[in-house]
Each structure stands twice: as C-alpha cells, then as structure tokens.
Tab-separated table of C-alpha atoms in Angstrom:
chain	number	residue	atom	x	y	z
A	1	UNK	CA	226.526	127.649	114.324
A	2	UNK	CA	225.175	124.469	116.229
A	3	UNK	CA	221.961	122.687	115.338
A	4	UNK	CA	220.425	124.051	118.854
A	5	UNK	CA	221.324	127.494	118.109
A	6	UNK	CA	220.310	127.665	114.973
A	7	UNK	CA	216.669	126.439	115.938
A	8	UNK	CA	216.710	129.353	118.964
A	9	UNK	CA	217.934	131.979	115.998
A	10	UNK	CA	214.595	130.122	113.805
A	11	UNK	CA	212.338	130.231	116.891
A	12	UNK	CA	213.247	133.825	118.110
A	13	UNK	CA	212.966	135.150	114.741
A	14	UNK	CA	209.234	134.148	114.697
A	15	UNK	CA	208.339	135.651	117.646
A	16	UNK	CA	209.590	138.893	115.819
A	17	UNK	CA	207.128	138.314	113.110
A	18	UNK	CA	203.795	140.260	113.462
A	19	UNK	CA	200.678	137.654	112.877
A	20	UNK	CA	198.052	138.652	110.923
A	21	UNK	CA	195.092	140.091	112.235
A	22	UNK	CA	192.983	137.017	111.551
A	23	UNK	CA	195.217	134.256	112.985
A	24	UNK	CA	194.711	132.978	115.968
A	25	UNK	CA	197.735	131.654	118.232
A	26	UNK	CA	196.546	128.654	120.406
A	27	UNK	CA	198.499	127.224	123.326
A	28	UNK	CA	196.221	124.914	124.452
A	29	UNK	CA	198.285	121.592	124.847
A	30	UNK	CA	196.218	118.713	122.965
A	31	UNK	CA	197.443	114.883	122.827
A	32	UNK	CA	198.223	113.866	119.539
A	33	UNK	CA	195.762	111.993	117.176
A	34	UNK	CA	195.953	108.245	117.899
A	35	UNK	CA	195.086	107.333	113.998
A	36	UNK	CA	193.954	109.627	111.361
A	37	UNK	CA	191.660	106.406	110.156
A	38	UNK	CA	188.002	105.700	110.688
A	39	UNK	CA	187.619	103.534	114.304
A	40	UNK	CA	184.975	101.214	112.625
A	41	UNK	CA	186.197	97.215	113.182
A	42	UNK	CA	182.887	96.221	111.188
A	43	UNK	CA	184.779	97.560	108.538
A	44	UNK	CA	188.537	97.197	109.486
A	45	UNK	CA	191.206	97.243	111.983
A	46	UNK	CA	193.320	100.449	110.861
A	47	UNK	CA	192.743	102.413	113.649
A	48	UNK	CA	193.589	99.953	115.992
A	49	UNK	CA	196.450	98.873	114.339
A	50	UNK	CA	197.796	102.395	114.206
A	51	UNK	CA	197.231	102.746	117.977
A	52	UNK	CA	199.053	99.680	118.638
A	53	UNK	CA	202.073	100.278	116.478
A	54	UNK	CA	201.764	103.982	115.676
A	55	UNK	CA	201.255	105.215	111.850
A	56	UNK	CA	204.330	104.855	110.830
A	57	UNK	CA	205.044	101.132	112.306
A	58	UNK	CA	201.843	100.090	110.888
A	59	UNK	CA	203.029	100.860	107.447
A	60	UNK	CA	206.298	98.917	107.873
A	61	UNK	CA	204.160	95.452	109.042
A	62	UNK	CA	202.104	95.784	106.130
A	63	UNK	CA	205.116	95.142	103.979
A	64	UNK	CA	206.537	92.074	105.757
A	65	UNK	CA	205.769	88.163	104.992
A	66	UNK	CA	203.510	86.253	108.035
A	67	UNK	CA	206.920	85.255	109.784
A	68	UNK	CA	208.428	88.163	109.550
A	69	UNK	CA	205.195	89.542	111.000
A	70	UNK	CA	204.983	87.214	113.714
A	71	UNK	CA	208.585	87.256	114.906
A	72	UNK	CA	208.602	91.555	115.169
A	73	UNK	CA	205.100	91.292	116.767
A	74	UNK	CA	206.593	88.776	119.804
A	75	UNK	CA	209.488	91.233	119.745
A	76	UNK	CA	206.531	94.253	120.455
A	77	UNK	CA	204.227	91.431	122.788
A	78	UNK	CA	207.785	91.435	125.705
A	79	UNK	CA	208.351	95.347	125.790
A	80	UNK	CA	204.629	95.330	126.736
A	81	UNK	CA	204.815	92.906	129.453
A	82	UNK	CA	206.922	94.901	131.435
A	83	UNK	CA	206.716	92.596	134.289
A	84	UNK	CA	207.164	89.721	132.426
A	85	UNK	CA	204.543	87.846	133.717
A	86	UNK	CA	203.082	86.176	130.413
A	87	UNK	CA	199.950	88.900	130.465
A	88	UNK	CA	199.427	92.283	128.862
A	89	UNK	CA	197.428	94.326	131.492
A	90	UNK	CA	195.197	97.099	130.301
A	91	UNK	CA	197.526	99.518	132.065
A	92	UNK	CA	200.384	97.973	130.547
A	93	UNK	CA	198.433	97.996	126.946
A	94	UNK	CA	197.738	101.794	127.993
A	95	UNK	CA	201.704	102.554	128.616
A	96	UNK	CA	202.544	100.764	125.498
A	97	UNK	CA	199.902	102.982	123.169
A	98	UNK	CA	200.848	106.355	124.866
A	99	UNK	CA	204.486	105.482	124.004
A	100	UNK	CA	203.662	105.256	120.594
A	101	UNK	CA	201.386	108.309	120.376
A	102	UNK	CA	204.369	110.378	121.799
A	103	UNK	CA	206.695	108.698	119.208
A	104	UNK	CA	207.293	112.347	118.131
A	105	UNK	CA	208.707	113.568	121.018
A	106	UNK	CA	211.269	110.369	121.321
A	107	UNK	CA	212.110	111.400	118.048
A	108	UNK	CA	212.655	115.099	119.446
A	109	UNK	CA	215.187	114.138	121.591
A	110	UNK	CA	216.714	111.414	119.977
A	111	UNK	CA	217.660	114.098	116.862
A	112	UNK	CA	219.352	116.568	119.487
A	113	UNK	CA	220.715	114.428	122.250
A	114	UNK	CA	224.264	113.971	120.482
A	115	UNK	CA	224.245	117.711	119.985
A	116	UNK	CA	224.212	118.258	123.685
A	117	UNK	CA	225.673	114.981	124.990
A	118	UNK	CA	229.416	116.704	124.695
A	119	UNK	CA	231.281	114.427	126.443
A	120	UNK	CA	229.427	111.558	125.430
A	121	UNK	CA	228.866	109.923	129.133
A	122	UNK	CA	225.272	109.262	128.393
A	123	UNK	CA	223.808	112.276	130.132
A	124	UNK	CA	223.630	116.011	129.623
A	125	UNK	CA	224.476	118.313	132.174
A	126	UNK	CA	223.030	121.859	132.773
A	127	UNK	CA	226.613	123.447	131.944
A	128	UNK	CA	226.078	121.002	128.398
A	129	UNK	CA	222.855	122.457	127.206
A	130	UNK	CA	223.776	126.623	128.368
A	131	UNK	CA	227.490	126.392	126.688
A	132	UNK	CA	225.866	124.358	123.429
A	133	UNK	CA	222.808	126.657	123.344
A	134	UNK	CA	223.969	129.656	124.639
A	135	UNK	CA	228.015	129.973	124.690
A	136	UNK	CA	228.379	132.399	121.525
A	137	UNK	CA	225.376	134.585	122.363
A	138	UNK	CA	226.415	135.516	126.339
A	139	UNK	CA	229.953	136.692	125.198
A	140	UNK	CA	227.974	139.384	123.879
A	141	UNK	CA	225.816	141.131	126.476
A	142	UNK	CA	224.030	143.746	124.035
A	143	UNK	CA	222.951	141.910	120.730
A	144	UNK	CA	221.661	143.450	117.676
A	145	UNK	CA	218.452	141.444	118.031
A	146	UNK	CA	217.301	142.807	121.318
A	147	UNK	CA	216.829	139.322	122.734
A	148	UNK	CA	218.034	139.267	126.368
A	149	UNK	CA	219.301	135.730	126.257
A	150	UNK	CA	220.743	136.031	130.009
A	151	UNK	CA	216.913	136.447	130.579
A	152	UNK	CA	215.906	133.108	128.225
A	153	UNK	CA	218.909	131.328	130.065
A	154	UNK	CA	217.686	131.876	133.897
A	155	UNK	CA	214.217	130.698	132.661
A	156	UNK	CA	215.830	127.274	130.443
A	157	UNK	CA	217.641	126.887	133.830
A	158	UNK	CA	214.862	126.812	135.795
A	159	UNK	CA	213.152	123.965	133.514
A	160	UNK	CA	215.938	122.008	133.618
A	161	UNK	CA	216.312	122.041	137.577
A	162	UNK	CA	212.448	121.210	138.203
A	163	UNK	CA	212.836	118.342	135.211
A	164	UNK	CA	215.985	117.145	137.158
A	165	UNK	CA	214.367	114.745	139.494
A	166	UNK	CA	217.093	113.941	141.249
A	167	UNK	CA	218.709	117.468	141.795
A	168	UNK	CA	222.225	116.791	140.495
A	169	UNK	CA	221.985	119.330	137.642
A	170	UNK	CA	222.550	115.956	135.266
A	171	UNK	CA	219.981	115.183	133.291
A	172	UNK	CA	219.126	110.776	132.054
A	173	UNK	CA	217.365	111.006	128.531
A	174	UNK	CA	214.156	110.844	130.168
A	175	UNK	CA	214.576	113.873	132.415
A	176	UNK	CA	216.040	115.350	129.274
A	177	UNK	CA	212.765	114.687	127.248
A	178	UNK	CA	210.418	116.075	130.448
A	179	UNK	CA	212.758	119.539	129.967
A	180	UNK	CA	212.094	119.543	126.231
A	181	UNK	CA	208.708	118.815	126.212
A	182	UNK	CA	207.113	119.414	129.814
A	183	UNK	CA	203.491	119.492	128.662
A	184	UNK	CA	204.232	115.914	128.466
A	185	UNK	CA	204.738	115.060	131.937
A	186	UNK	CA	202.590	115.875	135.132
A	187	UNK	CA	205.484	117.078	137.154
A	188	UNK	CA	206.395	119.560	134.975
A	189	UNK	CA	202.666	121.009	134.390
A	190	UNK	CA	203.264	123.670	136.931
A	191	UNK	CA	206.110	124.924	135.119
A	192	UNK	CA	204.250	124.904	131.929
A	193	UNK	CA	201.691	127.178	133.608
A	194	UNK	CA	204.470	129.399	134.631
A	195	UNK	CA	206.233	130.414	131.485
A	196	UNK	CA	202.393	130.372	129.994
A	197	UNK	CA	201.385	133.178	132.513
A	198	UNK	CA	204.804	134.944	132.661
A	199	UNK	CA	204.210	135.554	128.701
A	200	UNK	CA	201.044	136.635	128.504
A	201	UNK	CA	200.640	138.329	131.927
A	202	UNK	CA	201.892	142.150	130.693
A	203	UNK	CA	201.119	144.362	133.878
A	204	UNK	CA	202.819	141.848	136.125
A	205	UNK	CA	200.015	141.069	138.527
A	206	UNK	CA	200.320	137.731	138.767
A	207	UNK	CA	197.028	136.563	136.981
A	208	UNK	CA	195.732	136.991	133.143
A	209	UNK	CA	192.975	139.869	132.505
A	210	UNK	CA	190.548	139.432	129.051
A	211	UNK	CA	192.476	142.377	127.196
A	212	UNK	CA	195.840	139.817	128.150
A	213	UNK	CA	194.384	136.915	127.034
A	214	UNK	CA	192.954	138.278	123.834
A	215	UNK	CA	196.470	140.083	123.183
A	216	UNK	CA	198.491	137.083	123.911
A	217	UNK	CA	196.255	135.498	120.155
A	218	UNK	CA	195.247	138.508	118.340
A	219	UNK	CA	197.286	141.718	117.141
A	220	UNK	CA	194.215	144.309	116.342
A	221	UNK	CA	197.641	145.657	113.936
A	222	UNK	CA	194.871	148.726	113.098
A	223	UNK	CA	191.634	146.949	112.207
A	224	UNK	CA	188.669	148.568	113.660
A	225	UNK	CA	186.361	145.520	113.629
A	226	UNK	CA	187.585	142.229	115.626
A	227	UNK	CA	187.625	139.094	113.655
A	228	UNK	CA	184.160	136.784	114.824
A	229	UNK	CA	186.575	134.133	116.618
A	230	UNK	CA	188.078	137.152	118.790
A	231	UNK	CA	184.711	137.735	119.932
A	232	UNK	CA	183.759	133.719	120.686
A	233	UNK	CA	186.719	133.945	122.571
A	234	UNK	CA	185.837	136.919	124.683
A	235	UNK	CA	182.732	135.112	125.277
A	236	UNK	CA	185.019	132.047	126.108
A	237	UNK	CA	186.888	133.830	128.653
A	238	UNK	CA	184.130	135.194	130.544
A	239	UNK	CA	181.782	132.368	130.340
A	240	UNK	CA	184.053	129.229	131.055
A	241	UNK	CA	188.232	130.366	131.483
A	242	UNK	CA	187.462	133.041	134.393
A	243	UNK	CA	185.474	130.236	136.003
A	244	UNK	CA	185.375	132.409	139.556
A	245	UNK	CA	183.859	135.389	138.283
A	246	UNK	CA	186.738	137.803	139.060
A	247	UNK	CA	187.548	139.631	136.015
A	248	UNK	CA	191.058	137.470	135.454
A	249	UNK	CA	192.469	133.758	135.339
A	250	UNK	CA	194.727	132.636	138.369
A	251	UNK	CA	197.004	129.363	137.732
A	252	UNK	CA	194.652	126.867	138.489
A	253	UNK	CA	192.324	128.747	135.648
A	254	UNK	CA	194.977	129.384	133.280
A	255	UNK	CA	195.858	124.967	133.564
A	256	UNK	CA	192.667	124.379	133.106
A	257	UNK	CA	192.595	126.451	130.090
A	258	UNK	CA	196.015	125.433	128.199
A	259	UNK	CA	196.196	121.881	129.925
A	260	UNK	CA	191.953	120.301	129.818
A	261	UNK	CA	191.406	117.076	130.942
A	262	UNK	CA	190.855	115.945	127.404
A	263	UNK	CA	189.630	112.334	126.811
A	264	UNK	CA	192.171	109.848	126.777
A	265	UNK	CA	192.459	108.184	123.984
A	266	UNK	CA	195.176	105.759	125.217
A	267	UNK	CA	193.163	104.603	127.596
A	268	UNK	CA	190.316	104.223	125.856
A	269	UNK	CA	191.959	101.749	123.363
A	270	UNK	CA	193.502	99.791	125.762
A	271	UNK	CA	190.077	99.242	127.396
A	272	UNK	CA	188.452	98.307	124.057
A	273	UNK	CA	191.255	96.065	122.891
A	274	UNK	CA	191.354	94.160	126.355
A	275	UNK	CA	187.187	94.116	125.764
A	276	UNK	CA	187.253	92.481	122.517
A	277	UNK	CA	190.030	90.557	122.732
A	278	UNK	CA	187.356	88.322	125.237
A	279	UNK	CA	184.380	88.648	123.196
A	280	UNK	CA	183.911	84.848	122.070
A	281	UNK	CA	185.329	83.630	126.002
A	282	UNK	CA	188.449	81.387	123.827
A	283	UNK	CA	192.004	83.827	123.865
A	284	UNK	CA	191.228	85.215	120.536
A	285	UNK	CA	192.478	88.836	120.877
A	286	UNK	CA	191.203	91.605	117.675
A	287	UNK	CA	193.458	91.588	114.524
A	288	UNK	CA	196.578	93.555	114.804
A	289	UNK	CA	198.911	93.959	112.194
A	290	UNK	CA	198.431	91.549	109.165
A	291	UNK	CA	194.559	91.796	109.409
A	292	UNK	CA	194.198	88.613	111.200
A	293	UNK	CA	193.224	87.467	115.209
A	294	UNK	CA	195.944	87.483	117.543
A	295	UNK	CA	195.866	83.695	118.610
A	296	UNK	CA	196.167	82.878	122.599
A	297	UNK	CA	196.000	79.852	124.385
A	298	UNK	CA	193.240	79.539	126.623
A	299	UNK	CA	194.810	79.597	130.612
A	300	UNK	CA	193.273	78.355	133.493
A	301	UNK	CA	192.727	82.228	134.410
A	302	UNK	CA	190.607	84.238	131.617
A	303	UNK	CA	192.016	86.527	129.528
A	304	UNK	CA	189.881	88.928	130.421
A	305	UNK	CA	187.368	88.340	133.428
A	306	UNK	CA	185.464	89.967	135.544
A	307	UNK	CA	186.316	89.012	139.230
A	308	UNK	CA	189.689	87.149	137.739
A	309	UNK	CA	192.045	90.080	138.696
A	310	UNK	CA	193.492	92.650	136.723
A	311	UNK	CA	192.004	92.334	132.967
A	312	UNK	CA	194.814	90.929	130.687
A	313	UNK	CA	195.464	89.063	127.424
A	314	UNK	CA	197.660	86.059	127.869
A	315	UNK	CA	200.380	85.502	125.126
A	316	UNK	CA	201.951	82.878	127.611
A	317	UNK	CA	201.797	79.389	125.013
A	318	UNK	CA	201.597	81.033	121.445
A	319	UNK	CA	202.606	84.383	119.673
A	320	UNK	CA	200.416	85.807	117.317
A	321	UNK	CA	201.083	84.662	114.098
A	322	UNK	CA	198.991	86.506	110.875
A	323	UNK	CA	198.046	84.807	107.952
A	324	UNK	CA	199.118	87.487	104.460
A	325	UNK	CA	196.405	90.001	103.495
C-alpha cells in the first residue's frame, strides 16, 4: 500500500469513528500562530524573530557563531527582495512572514510530491494522483468499507481542475499545494465552501439549517441534555452565522462562518518591523536573529518615510551582522 493510500485508509477510518457526545468538531479555517512567545520587545525579540524565520529557523540561528549568522541572514535578506532592488518593502516583508507561517503546508507537499510525481517530470498530472491514490480501490466497485470512492474521486477531481490554473489537467508544485490545502489560497475558497456545505447539508437543499449545523459537531449518541457549548452554539447560529434572518446559512454565510476575516498577523508584523526599524531616523532596523540591530546604511531615500514612497528597509551597503548572545 502507498503512503497516499494509506493516509485515505487512516482518514476514512476516522470518519467511521463516532465522537463523543462532548466533543466538538470545528471547521473553521484559522491561520496558524505566528510565535507561541510573548510579543513584548521591552523585554525581547522572540516573537519577532520567530515571525521572521519561523520557530523552527529561529532555533537553528541561535546555535550558529556571528558569521555564520550574518552570512545565512544575507542569504534570507535576497529571497525577500524579490525585485532585487536593494529594499525590503512591507509587502515584500509581509510575503516573506506568511511563507514562513505556512512552512507546514510546504512541508505537506514536499513529504508527498515524490509519491505522486511518477514519472518524475516535475509535475503531477490528474491521471498521477487518481492511479496513486485510487488505482487498487476502483478495481473493486463494492468494498467492504462502504466508502464509495468513485464518489471521493469525482469530488478530488474537481479540486484538482479548479486548482489547475492553467486547465491542462498538470499540476506545478504550487497548484499542487492550492489542491492539497485550498483554505490556503483565495481562488480555491469557493471550493472550500463547497465540499463544507455538500457535507453538512443532509436534506440536499442547497443551504445549512441549525439542526445541520449542530449535527455536522455534535452526535446527541442518546444523551438527553445537550452539552452547554451545543447550546452557545445554537445561540451562535441564530444570532451571528444566519446573519439574514432566514432560518439557514447560504454560501456567502457558511464562508463567513468557516473562512472569518481574522486579523492578519503577517501583516501586522511586517508593519511593526518596517515601523521600528525607523524609530531613531539612522537605518537601524529591530534585532533579528542573534539579539542584536540589523545595521543599514543610511540612503539618500529613508528607510522608512512618510511621503518617500513605498515604506522599506534598505540593506543596499551592509548586511546585518549580530554580535553573540
């Protein structure tokens, strides 16, 4: 059995599994944590360095010597700059710290992309990922474990066509990654929604009712008393997820619900690391990795200025270079 069918066998087996009355399934889509640490810079730069680098990263700079430090760091400072311009724009800052709060999912798809890749040409067509995923269980057409896979198949398809950008049923890592993990990309939102409502919607109406919703997180499995969540989320549903009043959510309601608008965190960092960076008016960006200031030549444009064009941090003359802890 292949890696990918063994994780459908894993994942299908858990849907067979009856939750318990009091847990709560939740498939609202949230961006990862950008740092478990404190965000305090009175008190250190942790947070920011795990933004910057991601957790993981972080941990490997705090075991290298000031060069080595230095050297991976201007290694880091060009992928940022995409356009190469000798600046690091807040929305290039932003890119650069979303990239490494989605490590995870480049991880995803880095672990399975051999597994499909058969013929190695660097992409993975749709007839890769059905015969890999799929080949053993549609020479049966009646399994023992009730799963209509020809179902799961048409659906997978589906995915794969509206994350193929291009339409040549061939998908580049990237489109790849958007079919794996769609919640991850705004084109494939809609589809997201989809699959959400098709699972949950039971009488087929198109929309999701309140005894839907509930029964989509909660199995009542013979308890006459609801747990208190079940009832905060009744109150939930008819208070803020049916925002129109009508008894039910429709798809802009239900992507609302499983997709918010949550803060973004990426953003936010980027903002307040272009911000400090020009706090004393001299190129001295906020310590990244190693604890100390980032140095930067001053430029005959600011680093960051108001009226000066897009806010950036120039690391044209001098990498950063960080004195040991």
């Amino acid at each position: 059995m292949t890696i990918p069918q063994l994780l459908l066998c894993l994942s299908l087996s858990m849907l067979c599994i009856s939750s318990k009355p009091t847990e709560k399934k939740d498939r609202v889509h949230h961006d990862p944590q950008l740092s478990d640490k404190v965000h305090d810079d009175a008190q250190n730069f942790d947070y920011d360095h795990d933004a910057f680098l991601g957790a993981d990263e972080a941990k490997t700079f705090d075991q290298l010597t000031p060069e080595e430090s230095k050297e991976r760091l201007g290694m880091i400072v060009d992928k940022i700059d995409t356009d190469k311009d000798g600046f690091v724009t807040e929305g290039e800052l932003k890119a650069w710290i979303k990239k490494a709060q989605k490590k995870y999912v480049y991880d995803s798809v880095e672990r399975q992309w051999q597994e499909f890749d058969m013929n190695q040409d660097g992409f993975i067509s749709w007839d890769e990922y059905r015969n890999v995923t799929y080949g053993t269980y549609l020479d049966d057409p009646d399994p023992d474990d009730g799963f209509n896979y020809k179902q799961m198949m048409v659906r997978d398809e589906r995915r794969f066509k509206m994350a193929d950008k291009d339409g040549d049923l061939t998908a580049t890592k990237e489109e790849f990654t958007a079919f794996l993990h769609p919640e991850e990309y705004d084109y494939m939102k809609d589809i997201v929604v989809q699959e959400t409502m098709e699972d949950i919607d039971k009488n087929g109406d198109g929309y999701i009712d309140l005894e839907e919703y509930i029964g989509d997180m909660y199995s009542h499995d013979g308890d006459a008393d609801e747990p208190e969540w079940v009832k905060t989320e009744r109150e939930q549903f008819v208070e803020f997820r049916d925002k129109n009043r009508d008894g039910k959510m429709d798809k802009e309601e239900t992507k609302d619900w499983i997709l918010p608008s949550d803060y973004d965190h990426a953003e936010a960092e980027a903002r307040h690391l272009v911000y400090e960076s020009d706090q004393n008016k001299v190129g001295t960006a906020p310590p990244l990795p190693g604890g100390a200031p980032a140095r930067m030549s001053p430029s005959p444009h600011p680093a960051v200025s108001a009226g000066a064009g897009p806010a950036a941090l120039d690391f044209t003359a001098q990498r950063p270079s960080f004195p040991q802890r």
